[in-house]
Amino acid sequence: MQFGHFDDEAKEYVVDRPDTPRPWSNYLGSTEYGAIITNHAGGFSFYRSAALHRILRLRGNAVPLDQPGRYFYLRDRDSADYWSSSWQPVGKPLDEYSSKCRHGTGYTIITSDYGGIATESTYFVPLGQTFEYWRLRVTNKGPAPRRLSVFTYCEFANVGHLLNDLTNLQYSLFVSKAESRQGMIAYASHPHESFDPKDLRSSCRYWMKICGAKVVGFETQRERFIGNYGSYAAPEAVVRGSLTNFETAGENMCGTQQVDLELAPGESREIIVLLGLGTPESHGVATAEEFGSSERCASELEKVKRSWHAKLGAVWVKTPDPEFDSMVNVWNAYNSLITYAWSRAASLIYNGERDGLGYRDTVQDFLGVTPLLKSDMRGRLELMLTGQVASGGAMPLVRPFDHRPGNEPPPKAEDFRSDDCLWLFHAVPAYVAETGELEFYDKVLPYADEGSATVLGHLRRALEFNLERTGRNGLPCGLSADWNDCCKLGYTGESVMVAFQVCYGLAVYRDVAERLGRKDEVAWAVAERAKLEQAIQRTCWDGDWFIWATGKDGTRFGTKQMEEGKVYLNTQVWAVISGVATEAQGKRALESMHEWLATPYGLMLCAPPFEKTPRHVMDGVVYNKGIKENGGIFNHPQAWAVMAECALGNGDRAFEYYRAYMPSAYNTRAELREIEPYVHSQTTYASCSPHAGKSRVPWLTGTASWSLFVAVQNILGIVPEEDALRIDPCIPRHWPRFEVQRSFRGHSITIRVENPASVCKGVRQLRLDGKVVAGNRVPVSALRDGLLVEITLG
Ligand code: GLC
């Protein structure tokens, strides 16, 4: 079934019918004032942290998943009939009520049509501001005049703290206060504590104002609006049609104001709700004065669009597969930017409990956004480098607003993960290749706990961290986890994936050192890699695939003799990506991966799933078979499989894997995947599960970053280097051509690739503005605006 379509020109996904299998969500705002909204106007808002500075409440894991939200209830004062400007929460029958939702970049527009009244509600956070707009346009499409009341509704989180708000009710319900002041409603938790308008973190002060119509009533306590036995679908106050103007002191606060509209046939009216941080006196009055007009609201919305579209414009592709293009041009890019901004801290699923920047996730999140953000990501990259400790390991979590490099206590030995800093060997070179800032490697940055080093020094410490912590076979220890959070190998068991990652890191380090002219460093990296490769070859090849670990007692996990967890995705693909596998091993390992792990929805993380393996080795056994780390289709590593297949030149299989988990490929059968067909997700149930094909944990996932990265770099083969743009596609052989517009080093260039011989890989000819040039690299010196790069494969 299809519930919506991609509108790439507008950079929107249009939900054409509202009864989506789950609420489909979008993001508003920035890392200062952030918000989630669904196609039913459900969702929440927060200042910097969804856990610690929650503004609007969401009741986690409820049915449906997205209530409450930012609602407009409409009521006909003559017939007493009522509905909402989004299908939910009232939920009128869909043969009488229709609704569409346009999720765009930083804004969402929901329209409804019911009983001759059309509405359009638009939600966004203006750039650089700490308030949100809800704009409602109501049109009378019928032949008779209509008398309508409109009621707003949202719930404020008490004490601004997710857990206290939802659980510590003997406290949180008694410190709230709301009053009508300055023509708006003022809300506070801890109203008696002093308020510093410059520190919006601790304030718990909010204001809400309606512009464009006279407010005829308000309600500030939830139960007075909903009723003690009412519901969001039928709030008592809406059924009744009036409010009580009650100023609450204590209890749950709601944001309800009523305006009455009289609409002649064909007439439209617009009201604007402003809801923001601070008090009416500190922020509200001035903000409403400046931003409270329809014209200003419209121009602020344009600014939001322009700002996002400028970022997305950095890479634009046209291939024979429009579903692929929708992802690369709009949704995968936007998804990557959102994930980069919010890490794993705010969604309908990550409802705020995970706070801060998880080390490994954040460092991987750079990859997708590098071409879009360019040097704008330098600050975050430096922040993460300063989250590395002097031993070479990393703090598991970096808190961007509170991080104190040089003063952070180092993690306990048992808390180190083995892979955290190894992701720097992707993020840092990607940054340098995009910007050309080779000197970045010489920048001195502090460690989190003590001391400092150049960026190159940080990278060396990262490698030494793993080389100094090896087990009985000379392979790096798994420590508290490798990429797989469930892999529990400690200081004696060894992780084969990390062994490959260290080899990869050593190769990158060697290349960088070479370019910097550091001969000793080159020699060191070459020698270390040779040693580690030998250790891997001695221990890890099992004839048809690579094993994935050795246990504390020396057990080899992932051998043919094992009954479960025999074939593990990550070690097959990293054997190839790292270049450690011989050609024959690589081919065989990827064939085994296909035989054992491929499903129509993507590759399982391992097979057969775990049932008896002890938790102290593989904690994934706690999950049901066929989901997450227990043989689920973990979407994050799918992109690595694409990389590995491309490395061997198998463009057909790489693309088959890519489409198997590509969200837009499920748009016409969205009931299968259930979640948003425009964003990536963490995991999908594998065929052995009764939920086969359903995807879970949308939006915030390393899948977004890696998928965009491999689409552009490995499939389309547009690879930035410090001094060139290398073009090395690996496409399905049936693609006759494709085109890419790319901004690189300040120039916008066009790359046209022709594939007359129907091959997957191999550049036969490169022409720059019509002139044949040897090789497949566009040197930086040749770049200019409008440069035409023509490639013929074959
Ligand atoms: C989750 C975590 C990520 C981890 C992965 C595999 O996605 O956020 O850090 O690598 O699970 O366990």
mmCIF file of C-alpha atoms in Angstrom, residues 24-38 41-50 53-58 68-70 103-108 123-126 129-134 275 277 308 334 338 341-342 345-348 350-351 699-700:
data_model
loop_
_atom_site.group_PDB
_atom_site.id
_atom_site.type_symbol
_atom_site.label_atom_id
_atom_site.label_comp_id
_atom_site.label_asym_id
_atom_site.label_seq_id
_atom_site.Cartn_x
_atom_site.Cartn_y
_atom_site.Cartn_z
ATOM 1 C CA TRP A 24 5.310 9.389 10.459
ATOM 2 C CA SER A 25 7.523 12.060 11.932
ATOM 3 C CA ASN A 26 9.676 15.015 11.052
ATOM 4 C CA TYR A 27 12.077 17.409 12.809
ATOM 5 C CA LEU A 28 11.779 21.128 13.413
ATOM 6 C CA GLY A 29 14.318 23.600 14.725
ATOM 7 C CA SER A 30 17.953 23.272 15.621
ATOM 8 C CA THR A 31 20.211 21.973 18.348
ATOM 9 C CA GLU A 32 19.133 25.005 20.401
ATOM 10 C CA TYR A 33 15.371 24.666 20.087
ATOM 11 C CA GLY A 34 14.461 21.284 18.699
ATOM 12 C CA ALA A 35 11.142 19.620 18.046
ATOM 13 C CA ILE A 36 9.549 16.483 16.651
ATOM 14 C CA ILE A 37 6.242 16.530 14.788
ATOM 15 C CA THR A 38 4.219 13.804 13.106
ATOM 16 C CA ALA A 41 0.674 16.994 14.706
ATOM 17 C CA GLY A 42 1.896 14.788 17.561
ATOM 18 C CA GLY A 43 5.293 15.296 19.141
ATOM 19 C CA PHE A 44 7.341 17.322 21.568
ATOM 20 C CA SER A 45 9.838 20.201 21.911
ATOM 21 C CA PHE A 46 12.971 20.778 23.912
ATOM 22 C CA TYR A 47 15.793 23.184 24.506
ATOM 23 C CA ARG A 48 19.219 21.647 23.722
ATOM 24 C CA SER A 49 18.417 18.357 25.442
ATOM 25 C CA ALA A 50 15.228 16.322 25.118
ATOM 26 C CA HIS A 53 15.232 20.668 29.141
ATOM 27 C CA ARG A 54 11.975 19.309 27.856
ATOM 28 C CA ILE A 55 9.383 21.904 26.882
ATOM 29 C CA LEU A 56 6.469 19.958 25.418
ATOM 30 C CA ARG A 57 5.631 16.501 26.666
ATOM 31 C CA LEU A 58 5.246 13.248 24.806
ATOM 32 C CA PRO A 68 -0.026 14.590 22.786
ATOM 33 C CA GLY A 69 1.188 17.180 20.304
ATOM 34 C CA ARG A 70 0.350 20.606 18.929
ATOM 35 C CA HIS A 103 6.956 16.973 5.693
ATOM 36 C CA GLY A 104 9.654 19.372 4.543
ATOM 37 C CA THR A 105 13.084 20.417 5.660
ATOM 38 C CA GLY A 106 12.534 21.877 9.117
ATOM 39 C CA TYR A 107 8.800 22.384 8.677
ATOM 40 C CA THR A 108 5.581 20.406 8.394
ATOM 41 C CA TYR A 123 4.686 24.225 12.078
ATOM 42 C CA PHE A 124 8.320 25.338 12.242
ATOM 43 C CA VAL A 125 10.983 26.956 14.412
ATOM 44 C CA PRO A 126 12.458 30.071 12.813
ATOM 45 C CA GLN A 129 15.120 31.585 17.506
ATOM 46 C CA THR A 130 13.918 29.906 20.663
ATOM 47 C CA PHE A 131 10.232 29.748 19.842
ATOM 48 C CA GLU A 132 8.000 27.768 17.515
ATOM 49 C CA TYR A 133 5.343 28.906 15.090
ATOM 50 C CA TRP A 134 2.039 27.155 14.538
ATOM 51 C CA LEU A 275 5.241 29.380 21.811
ATOM 52 C CA LEU A 277 11.186 30.046 26.026
ATOM 53 C CA TRP A 308 18.176 23.680 4.506
ATOM 54 C CA TYR A 334 18.273 15.509 5.464
ATOM 55 C CA ILE A 338 19.229 15.500 11.544
ATOM 56 C CA ALA A 341 22.465 17.272 14.939
ATOM 57 C CA TRP A 342 20.594 15.133 17.457
ATOM 58 C CA ALA A 345 18.770 11.883 21.725
ATOM 59 C CA ALA A 346 15.353 12.785 20.348
ATOM 60 C CA SER A 347 12.753 10.905 18.319
ATOM 61 C CA LEU A 348 9.504 9.078 18.984
ATOM 62 C CA TYR A 350 14.677 7.855 21.529
ATOM 63 C CA ASN A 351 12.318 9.909 23.606
ATOM 64 C CA TRP A 699 15.591 8.527 11.835
ATOM 65 C CA LEU A 700 18.496 8.527 14.274
#
